[in-house]
Amino acid sequence: MTAPLPQSRRPGIRAAMFVDFDNVYTGLMALDPAAAKRFAEDPKHWTEALAGGAGEESRRFLIRNCYLNPVVYSKYRPYWTRAGFRVIDCPSLTQRGKSSTDINLVLDAMDALSGAAHVEEFFVASADADFTSLIQRFRAADRMTTVIAAGAVAFAYREMADSVVESHDFVAILNGTSAEIPRMVTSAGLTAPLTTAPLASGAAGTAADAVRALVQAAPGPVAGSVAAHRALTADPSLKTDWGGHGKFGSWIAQIGQGVQYSSTPSPGWVWDAKRFSPELYSLASEGRPAIEEQVTRVTDVPALSTEQFRQVFLSLEAKLRDHPGNRSELARSVRDDCVAAGQPVSRSAVNFVIQGVVSAGGSVTDEMTARELAAAWTRNIEELCRLALMEFDDAEKLALRRWASGGLLESSPPR
């Protein structure tokens, strides 16, 4: 009998991609029709971008499934089959137009979860919160999960995923305006590279660099525990006495480059002082935390001050006519304008606001005034709070409206 040939394991993370075509395409059409067209007609391009990396850092998509309604989107089928996707027809099964995508995707994903290939990472391209339970099953089986969003994502769905490729990052990939692999927002609220290599152990300088990179890329404050974990991953020896500084707060106080730390409010926060004010992160003098803190804690809303939000809307109004249809350049230009005006904000925060305006039904055109932009963004914030089951009294509603709109709206609460 001939001995079996030895099996050599190919490098790369074994991954599976499940695409809810109707959901993603519809979401992208609201954000950027050109990106939606590229998503539908060139799936190979963005799939390879998400695979990223080299060797052990890359991803091998063993399964590539696309679920679409053939009555509406059959013209896109050839593009996906040519890109190596298995296309599953999911026609409408009800009078209300609900397709069979959900059940087909879930059944196939569960088969993959129990399959012999032992998929290590599951990608679900959909903002549909109906897949929350599926993500829970992946996590319970100790598999990595990544959600690709094209629109607003429910918080339970976001929190269950290990990482989220945000709408603006996905649009950047599709439009070819991203010079590098985009960054994902994790369930802890921080950002991390889509293709992540383990941080090498080394000197405390390496740990400091890792924390600085984390904080400077984040759209808001980073929980102290998250920053500490990143430092210890880079340099486990810090666990003894934080490099002779005794405790985390003392160690991080000396790493410089505008990185600041406060132990209050709990659980402690680290932020980039060059972009953010510490005022938002301090507890109210008594009782419940300030409305800004409550919202930024529970949702992914950028932790900007009233003045910063106001400047974002004013800069958006001024720059919209300069960059029609170019979301990436618009975000960069608004960020630079805010910095010049003395109200620095991050580009990711600007992108978040633009996405929120669009999600609330606003049209990002040169005809939008700062007040109209503020109104759409405020509606988006109020909806995010509703989805997060946050309850406010009348005074808090007024405070929320004033903060979110940058003071540009009247003080009366919306009906």
CSV table of C-alpha atoms in Angstrom, one decimal:
chain,number,residue,atom,x,y,z
A,1,MET,CA,0.0,0.0,0.0
A,2,THR,CA,1.3,3.4,-0.9
A,3,ALA,CA,1.8,5.8,2.0
A,4,PRO,CA,-0.4,8.9,1.8
A,5,LEU,CA,1.3,12.0,0.7
A,6,PRO,CA,2.1,14.5,3.5
A,7,GLN,CA,-0.3,17.4,3.6
A,8,SER,CA,1.2,20.9,3.5
A,9,ARG,CA,-0.9,23.6,5.0
A,10,ARG,CA,-1.0,26.7,2.8
A,11,PRO,CA,-0.4,30.0,4.6
A,12,GLY,CA,-3.1,32.5,5.4
A,13,ILE,CA,-6.2,32.7,7.5
A,14,ARG,CA,-9.0,30.4,6.3
A,15,ALA,CA,-11.9,32.7,5.7
A,16,ALA,CA,-15.5,32.7,4.4
A,17,MET,CA,-17.3,35.5,2.7
A,18,PHE,CA,-21.1,35.8,2.8
A,19,VAL,CA,-22.5,38.8,0.9
A,20,ASP,CA,-26.1,40.1,1.3
A,21,PHE,CA,-26.0,41.8,-2.1
A,22,ASP,CA,-29.4,43.6,-1.9
A,23,ASN,CA,-28.6,45.1,1.5
A,24,VAL,CA,-25.1,46.2,0.6
A,25,TYR,CA,-25.9,47.5,-2.8
A,26,THR,CA,-28.9,49.5,-1.5
A,27,GLY,CA,-26.8,51.0,1.3
A,28,LEU,CA,-24.1,52.0,-1.1
A,29,MET,CA,-26.5,53.6,-3.5
A,30,ALA,CA,-27.6,56.0,-0.7
A,31,LEU,CA,-23.9,56.8,0.1
A,32,ASP,CA,-22.1,56.8,-3.2
A,33,PRO,CA,-23.7,55.4,-6.4
A,34,ALA,CA,-20.3,55.1,-8.1
A,35,ALA,CA,-19.1,52.9,-5.3
A,36,ALA,CA,-22.2,50.8,-5.5
A,37,LYS,CA,-21.6,50.2,-9.2
A,38,ARG,CA,-18.0,49.1,-8.5
A,39,PHE,CA,-19.2,46.8,-5.7
A,40,ALA,CA,-21.7,45.1,-8.1
A,41,GLU,CA,-19.4,44.9,-11.1
A,42,ASP,CA,-16.0,44.3,-9.7
A,43,PRO,CA,-16.2,42.0,-6.6
A,44,LYS,CA,-12.7,40.6,-7.3
A,45,HIS,CA,-11.1,44.0,-6.6
A,46,TRP,CA,-12.5,44.6,-3.2
A,47,THR,CA,-12.3,41.0,-2.1
A,48,GLU,CA,-8.6,40.9,-2.8
A,49,ALA,CA,-8.2,44.2,-1.0
A,50,LEU,CA,-9.8,42.7,2.1
A,51,ALA,CA,-7.7,39.5,1.8
A,52,GLY,CA,-4.7,41.7,2.1
A,53,GLY,CA,-1.3,40.9,3.7
A,54,ALA,CA,1.2,38.2,2.8
A,55,GLY,CA,1.8,34.7,4.0
A,56,GLU,CA,0.3,34.0,7.4
A,57,GLU,CA,-1.2,37.6,7.5
A,58,SER,CA,-3.3,37.1,4.4
A,59,ARG,CA,-6.8,35.7,4.1
A,60,ARG,CA,-7.8,32.8,1.9
A,61,PHE,CA,-11.5,32.9,1.1
A,62,LEU,CA,-12.4,29.3,0.9
A,63,ILE,CA,-16.0,30.1,0.6
A,64,ARG,CA,-17.4,33.1,-1.4
A,65,ASN,CA,-21.1,33.3,-1.5
A,66,CYS,CA,-23.3,36.0,-2.9
A,67,TYR,CA,-27.1,36.1,-2.2
A,68,LEU,CA,-29.2,38.3,-4.5
A,69,ASN,CA,-32.7,38.8,-5.8
A,70,PRO,CA,-32.6,37.5,-9.4
A,71,VAL,CA,-35.7,39.5,-10.4
A,72,VAL,CA,-33.9,42.8,-9.6
A,73,TYR,CA,-30.2,42.2,-9.8
A,74,SER,CA,-29.7,39.3,-12.2
A,75,LYS,CA,-27.6,41.5,-14.6
A,76,TYR,CA,-24.8,41.5,-12.0
A,77,ARG,CA,-24.6,37.7,-11.8
A,78,PRO,CA,-21.8,37.3,-14.4
A,79,TYR,CA,-19.5,39.6,-12.6
A,80,TRP,CA,-19.7,37.6,-9.4
A,81,THR,CA,-19.4,34.1,-11.0
A,82,ARG,CA,-16.4,35.4,-12.9
A,83,ALA,CA,-14.9,36.5,-9.6
A,84,GLY,CA,-15.2,33.0,-8.1
A,85,PHE,CA,-18.4,33.6,-6.1
A,86,ARG,CA,-21.2,31.1,-5.8
A,87,VAL,CA,-24.3,33.1,-6.5
A,88,ILE,CA,-27.5,32.0,-4.7
A,89,ASP,CA,-30.8,33.2,-6.1
A,90,CYS,CA,-33.0,34.6,-3.3
A,91,PRO,CA,-36.3,35.7,-4.9
A,92,SER,CA,-39.0,37.4,-3.0
A,93,LEU,CA,-41.2,34.9,-1.1
A,94,THR,CA,-43.8,37.3,0.3
A,95,GLN,CA,-46.1,39.9,-0.9
A,96,ARG,CA,-44.2,42.5,1.0
A,97,GLY,CA,-41.0,41.8,-1.0
A,98,LYS,CA,-39.0,40.0,1.7
A,99,SER,CA,-36.4,37.8,0.0
A,100,SER,CA,-35.0,34.5,1.2
A,101,THR,CA,-31.5,35.8,1.7
A,102,ASP,CA,-31.5,35.6,5.5
A,103,ILE,CA,-32.4,32.0,5.8
A,104,ASN,CA,-30.2,30.8,2.9
A,105,LEU,CA,-27.2,32.8,4.2
A,106,VAL,CA,-27.6,31.5,7.7
A,107,LEU,CA,-28.0,27.9,6.6
A,108,ASP,CA,-24.8,28.0,4.5
A,109,ALA,CA,-22.9,29.8,7.2
A,110,MET,CA,-23.8,27.2,9.8
A,111,ASP,CA,-22.8,24.4,7.4
A,112,ALA,CA,-19.4,26.2,7.0
A,113,LEU,CA,-19.1,26.6,10.7
A,114,SER,CA,-19.4,22.8,11.2
A,115,GLY,CA,-17.5,21.9,8.1
A,116,ALA,CA,-14.1,20.1,7.8
A,117,ALA,CA,-12.3,23.1,6.5
A,118,HIS,CA,-12.5,24.7,9.9
A,119,VAL,CA,-13.0,28.3,8.8
A,120,GLU,CA,-11.2,30.7,11.1
A,121,GLU,CA,-12.8,34.0,10.1
A,122,PHE,CA,-16.3,34.7,8.9
A,123,PHE,CA,-17.1,37.9,6.8
A,124,VAL,CA,-20.7,38.9,6.6
A,125,ALA,CA,-21.4,41.8,4.2
A,126,SER,CA,-24.6,43.2,5.5
A,127,ALA,CA,-25.9,45.9,7.9
A,128,ASP,CA,-28.9,43.8,8.6
A,129,ALA,CA,-29.2,43.2,12.4
A,130,ASP,CA,-31.1,40.0,11.8
A,131,PHE,CA,-27.7,38.4,11.5
A,132,THR,CA,-26.8,39.2,15.2
A,133,SER,CA,-27.6,35.7,16.3
A,134,LEU,CA,-25.5,34.2,13.6
A,135,ILE,CA,-22.5,36.3,14.7
A,136,GLN,CA,-23.2,35.1,18.3
A,137,ARG,CA,-22.8,31.5,17.1
A,138,PHE,CA,-19.5,32.3,15.4
A,139,ARG,CA,-18.2,33.9,18.5
A,140,ALA,CA,-19.4,31.0,20.7
A,141,ALA,CA,-17.4,28.7,18.4
A,142,ASP,CA,-14.3,30.9,18.9
A,143,ARG,CA,-14.2,32.1,15.3
A,144,MET,CA,-13.3,35.6,14.3
A,145,THR,CA,-16.1,37.7,12.8
A,146,THR,CA,-16.0,40.8,10.5
A,147,VAL,CA,-19.0,42.7,9.4
A,148,ILE,CA,-18.8,44.8,6.2
A,149,ALA,CA,-21.3,47.7,6.6
A,150,ALA,CA,-23.0,49.9,4.1
A,151,GLY,CA,-25.2,52.0,6.3
A,152,ALA,CA,-26.0,52.3,9.9
A,153,VAL,CA,-25.3,49.2,12.0
A,154,ALA,CA,-27.3,48.2,15.1
A,155,PHE,CA,-25.3,48.3,18.3
A,156,ALA,CA,-25.9,44.7,19.4
A,157,TYR,CA,-24.8,43.5,15.9
A,158,ARG,CA,-21.7,45.7,16.0
A,159,GLU,CA,-20.8,44.7,19.5
A,160,MET,CA,-21.0,41.0,18.6
A,161,ALA,CA,-18.6,41.3,15.7
A,162,ASP,CA,-14.8,41.3,16.4
A,163,SER,CA,-14.5,44.1,13.8
A,164,VAL,CA,-16.5,46.2,11.4
A,165,VAL,CA,-15.4,47.6,8.1
A,166,GLU,CA,-17.2,50.9,8.2
A,167,SER,CA,-19.1,52.3,5.2
A,168,HIS,CA,-16.6,55.1,4.5
A,169,ASP,CA,-13.7,52.7,4.5
A,170,PHE,CA,-15.5,50.3,2.2
A,171,VAL,CA,-16.4,53.1,-0.1
A,172,ALA,CA,-12.7,54.1,-0.1
A,173,ILE,CA,-11.7,50.6,-1.2
A,174,LEU,CA,-14.3,50.6,-3.9
A,175,ASN,CA,-13.3,54.0,-5.3
A,176,GLY,CA,-9.6,53.2,-5.1
A,177,THR,CA,-9.0,56.3,-2.8
A,178,SER,CA,-7.6,54.3,0.1
A,179,ALA,CA,-3.8,54.2,0.0
A,180,GLU,CA,-3.7,51.4,2.5
A,181,ILE,CA,-5.9,48.7,4.0
A,182,PRO,CA,-8.7,50.6,5.8
A,183,ARG,CA,-9.1,50.5,9.5
A,184,MET,CA,-11.9,48.8,11.3
A,185,VAL,CA,-13.8,49.8,14.3
A,186,THR,CA,-13.8,46.9,16.8
A,187,SER,CA,-16.5,46.2,19.4
A,188,ALA,CA,-14.3,48.0,22.0
A,189,GLY,CA,-14.8,51.2,20.0
A,190,LEU,CA,-11.2,51.5,18.8
A,191,THR,CA,-9.7,51.2,15.4
A,192,ALA,CA,-7.4,48.4,14.2
A,193,PRO,CA,-5.9,47.5,10.8
A,194,LEU,CA,-7.9,45.0,8.8
A,195,THR,CA,-4.8,42.9,8.3
A,196,THR,CA,-3.3,42.7,11.7
A,197,ALA,CA,0.0,41.1,12.5
A,198,PRO,CA,0.9,40.2,16.1
A,199,LEU,CA,2.8,43.0,17.8
A,200,ALA,CA,6.4,42.0,18.5
A,201,SER,CA,7.6,41.9,22.1
A,202,GLY,CA,10.4,44.3,22.7
A,203,ALA,CA,11.4,47.5,24.5
A,204,ALA,CA,9.0,49.8,26.2
A,205,GLY,CA,9.5,52.1,23.3
A,206,THR,CA,7.7,49.6,21.1
A,207,ALA,CA,4.8,49.5,23.5
A,208,ALA,CA,4.6,53.3,23.6
A,209,ASP,CA,4.6,53.4,19.8
A,210,ALA,CA,1.8,50.9,19.8
A,211,VAL,CA,-0.3,52.9,22.2
A,212,ARG,CA,0.4,56.2,20.4
A,213,ALA,CA,-0.6,54.6,17.1
A,214,LEU,CA,-3.8,53.2,18.6
A,215,VAL,CA,-4.8,56.5,20.3
A,216,GLN,CA,-3.9,58.7,17.3
A,217,ALA,CA,-6.0,56.6,14.9
A,218,ALA,CA,-9.0,56.3,17.1
A,219,PRO,CA,-12.2,58.4,16.4
A,220,GLY,CA,-12.5,59.2,20.1
A,221,PRO,CA,-11.2,58.3,23.5
A,222,VAL,CA,-9.9,54.8,24.0
A,223,ALA,CA,-10.7,52.8,27.2
A,224,GLY,CA,-7.7,52.6,29.5
A,225,SER,CA,-8.0,48.8,29.6
A,226,VAL,CA,-7.8,48.6,25.8
A,227,ALA,CA,-4.7,50.8,25.7
A,228,ALA,CA,-3.1,48.8,28.5
A,229,HIS,CA,-3.8,45.5,26.7
A,230,ARG,CA,-2.2,46.9,23.5
A,231,ALA,CA,0.9,48.0,25.5
A,232,LEU,CA,1.2,44.6,27.2
A,233,THR,CA,0.8,42.8,23.9
A,234,ALA,CA,3.8,44.7,22.6
A,235,ASP,CA,5.9,44.3,25.7
A,236,PRO,CA,4.7,41.7,28.2
A,237,SER,CA,7.5,42.7,30.6
A,238,LEU,CA,5.6,45.9,31.5
A,239,LYS,CA,3.1,43.8,33.5
A,240,THR,CA,5.6,43.6,36.4
A,241,ASP,CA,5.7,47.3,37.3
A,242,TRP,CA,5.0,49.3,34.1
A,243,GLY,CA,8.7,49.9,33.3
A,244,GLY,CA,9.5,51.2,36.8
A,245,HIS,CA,6.6,53.6,36.9
A,246,GLY,CA,4.5,51.4,39.2
A,247,LYS,CA,1.1,51.8,37.5
A,248,PHE,CA,-0.4,52.3,34.0
A,249,GLY,CA,-1.4,55.9,34.5
A,250,SER,CA,2.1,56.9,35.4
A,251,TRP,CA,3.6,55.0,32.5
A,252,ILE,CA,1.3,56.4,29.9
A,253,ALA,CA,1.8,60.0,31.2
A,254,GLN,CA,5.4,59.9,30.0
A,255,ILE,CA,5.0,58.5,26.5
A,256,GLY,CA,4.3,62.0,25.0
A,257,GLN,CA,3.1,63.2,21.6
A,258,GLY,CA,-0.1,64.5,23.1
A,259,VAL,CA,-1.3,61.2,24.6
A,260,GLN,CA,-3.2,61.9,27.8
A,261,TYR,CA,-4.9,59.7,30.4
A,262,SER,CA,-7.6,60.2,33.1
A,263,SER,CA,-8.8,57.6,35.5
A,264,THR,CA,-12.3,59.2,35.5
A,265,PRO,CA,-14.9,58.6,34.4
A,266,SER,CA,-14.6,54.8,34.9
A,267,PRO,CA,-13.0,52.8,33.5
A,268,GLY,CA,-10.5,55.5,32.6
A,269,TRP,CA,-9.7,56.9,29.2
A,270,VAL,CA,-6.7,57.6,26.9
A,271,TRP,CA,-7.0,60.3,24.2
A,272,ASP,CA,-5.1,62.4,21.7
A,273,ALA,CA,-5.0,65.8,23.2
A,274,LYS,CA,-4.2,67.3,19.8
A,275,ARG,CA,-7.6,66.4,18.5
A,276,PHE,CA,-9.9,66.1,21.5
A,277,SER,CA,-10.8,68.1,24.6
A,278,PRO,CA,-10.8,66.3,28.0
A,279,GLU,CA,-14.0,68.2,28.9
A,280,LEU,CA,-16.2,65.5,27.3
A,281,TYR,CA,-14.7,62.8,29.4
A,282,SER,CA,-15.1,64.2,32.9
A,283,LEU,CA,-18.0,63.2,35.0
A,284,ALA,CA,-20.7,65.6,35.7
A,285,SER,CA,-20.4,67.2,39.2
A,286,GLU,CA,-23.1,64.9,40.5
A,287,GLY,CA,-25.8,62.4,39.4
A,288,ARG,CA,-25.7,61.0,35.9
A,289,PRO,CA,-22.8,61.7,33.5
A,290,ALA,CA,-23.2,64.6,31.0
A,291,ILE,CA,-25.4,63.8,28.0
A,292,GLU,CA,-22.4,63.9,25.7
A,293,GLU,CA,-20.6,61.3,27.8
A,294,GLN,CA,-23.7,59.0,27.9
A,295,VAL,CA,-24.1,59.1,24.2
A,296,THR,CA,-20.4,58.6,23.3
A,297,ARG,CA,-20.1,55.8,25.8
A,298,VAL,CA,-23.0,53.8,24.5
A,299,THR,CA,-22.9,54.6,20.8
A,300,ASP,CA,-20.0,55.1,18.4
A,301,VAL,CA,-20.6,58.8,18.0
A,302,PRO,CA,-17.3,60.8,17.9
A,303,ALA,CA,-16.6,62.5,21.2
A,304,LEU,CA,-16.6,66.0,19.9
A,305,SER,CA,-17.5,69.2,21.7
A,306,THR,CA,-20.5,71.4,20.7
A,307,GLU,CA,-18.0,73.8,19.2
A,308,GLN,CA,-16.3,71.1,17.2
A,309,PHE,CA,-19.6,69.8,15.8
A,310,ARG,CA,-20.6,73.4,14.9
A,311,GLN,CA,-17.3,73.8,13.0
A,312,VAL,CA,-17.8,70.5,11.1
A,313,PHE,CA,-21.2,71.7,9.8
A,314,LEU,CA,-19.8,75.1,8.9
A,315,SER,CA,-16.9,73.6,7.1
A,316,LEU,CA,-19.1,71.0,5.3
A,317,GLU,CA,-21.3,73.8,4.0
A,318,ALA,CA,-18.2,75.6,2.7
A,319,LYS,CA,-16.5,72.6,1.2
A,320,LEU,CA,-19.4,70.7,-0.4
A,321,ARG,CA,-19.2,72.8,-3.6
A,322,ASP,CA,-15.5,72.2,-3.9
A,323,HIS,CA,-15.7,68.4,-3.8
A,324,PRO,CA,-19.0,67.2,-5.4
A,325,GLY,CA,-19.3,63.5,-5.3
A,326,ASN,CA,-15.8,62.9,-3.9
A,327,ARG,CA,-16.4,61.8,-0.3
A,328,SER,CA,-12.8,61.1,0.5
A,329,GLU,CA,-11.5,64.5,-0.6
A,330,LEU,CA,-14.5,66.2,1.1
A,331,ALA,CA,-13.7,64.5,4.5
A,332,ARG,CA,-10.0,65.5,4.2
A,333,SER,CA,-10.8,69.1,3.3
A,334,VAL,CA,-13.3,69.5,6.1
A,335,ARG,CA,-10.8,68.1,8.6
A,336,ASP,CA,-8.2,70.6,7.4
A,337,ASP,CA,-10.6,73.4,7.6
A,338,CYS,CA,-11.6,72.5,11.2
A,339,VAL,CA,-7.9,72.4,12.2
A,340,ALA,CA,-7.3,75.8,10.6
A,341,ALA,CA,-10.4,77.2,12.5
A,342,GLY,CA,-8.9,76.0,15.8
A,343,GLN,CA,-11.4,73.2,16.3
A,344,PRO,CA,-9.4,70.1,15.3
A,345,VAL,CA,-11.3,66.9,14.5
A,346,SER,CA,-10.2,63.6,13.0
A,347,ARG,CA,-11.0,62.6,9.4
A,348,SER,CA,-12.7,59.5,10.7
A,349,ALA,CA,-15.0,61.7,12.8
A,350,VAL,CA,-15.9,63.8,9.8
A,351,ASN,CA,-16.6,60.6,7.8
A,352,PHE,CA,-18.9,59.4,10.6
A,353,VAL,CA,-20.8,62.7,10.5
A,354,ILE,CA,-21.2,62.6,6.8
A,355,GLN,CA,-22.5,59.0,6.9
A,356,GLY,CA,-24.9,60.0,9.7
A,357,VAL,CA,-26.3,62.8,7.6
A,358,VAL,CA,-26.9,60.5,4.7
A,359,SER,CA,-28.4,57.8,6.9
A,360,ALA,CA,-30.9,60.3,8.3
A,361,GLY,CA,-32.1,61.1,4.8
A,362,GLY,CA,-29.9,64.1,4.2
A,363,SER,CA,-28.4,64.7,0.7
A,364,VAL,CA,-24.8,65.8,0.9
A,365,THR,CA,-24.9,68.4,-1.9
A,366,ASP,CA,-23.7,71.9,-2.3
A,367,GLU,CA,-27.2,73.1,-1.6
A,368,MET,CA,-27.1,71.9,2.0
A,369,THR,CA,-26.7,74.6,4.6
A,370,ALA,CA,-24.9,74.1,7.9
A,371,ARG,CA,-28.2,74.2,9.7
A,372,GLU,CA,-29.7,71.5,7.4
A,373,LEU,CA,-26.7,69.3,7.9
A,374,ALA,CA,-26.9,69.8,11.6
A,375,ALA,CA,-30.6,68.9,11.6
A,376,ALA,CA,-30.0,65.6,9.6
A,377,TRP,CA,-27.1,64.7,11.9
A,378,THR,CA,-29.1,65.4,15.0
A,379,ARG,CA,-31.9,63.1,13.7
A,380,ASN,CA,-29.3,60.4,13.2
A,381,ILE,CA,-28.0,60.8,16.8
A,382,GLU,CA,-31.6,60.6,18.2
A,383,GLU,CA,-32.2,57.4,16.2
A,384,LEU,CA,-29.0,55.9,17.4
A,385,CYS,CA,-30.0,56.6,20.9
A,386,ARG,CA,-33.4,55.1,20.4
A,387,LEU,CA,-31.9,51.9,18.9
A,388,ALA,CA,-29.6,51.8,21.9
A,389,LEU,CA,-32.7,52.0,24.2
A,390,MET,CA,-31.3,55.2,25.9
A,391,GLU,CA,-34.0,57.2,27.8
A,392,PHE,CA,-33.7,60.9,28.5
A,393,ASP,CA,-35.8,63.4,30.3
A,394,ASP,CA,-36.9,66.7,28.6
A,395,ALA,CA,-33.8,68.6,29.9
A,396,GLU,CA,-31.5,65.9,28.6
A,397,LYS,CA,-33.3,65.9,25.2
A,398,LEU,CA,-32.6,69.6,24.9
A,399,ALA,CA,-29.0,69.2,25.9
A,400,LEU,CA,-28.6,66.3,23.4
A,401,ARG,CA,-30.1,68.4,20.6
A,402,ARG,CA,-27.9,71.4,21.4
A,403,TRP,CA,-24.7,69.3,21.6
A,404,ALA,CA,-25.3,67.2,18.5
A,405,SER,CA,-26.3,70.2,16.3
A,406,GLY,CA,-23.4,72.4,17.5
A,407,GLY,CA,-26.0,74.9,18.8
A,408,LEU,CA,-27.2,75.5,15.2
A,409,LEU,CA,-30.8,74.3,15.9
A,410,GLU,CA,-33.5,75.9,18.0
A,411,SER,CA,-33.6,74.7,21.6
A,412,SER,CA,-37.1,73.1,21.3
A,413,PRO,CA,-37.1,69.3,21.1
A,414,PRO,CA,-38.2,67.6,17.9
A,415,ARG,CA,-41.8,66.4,17.7
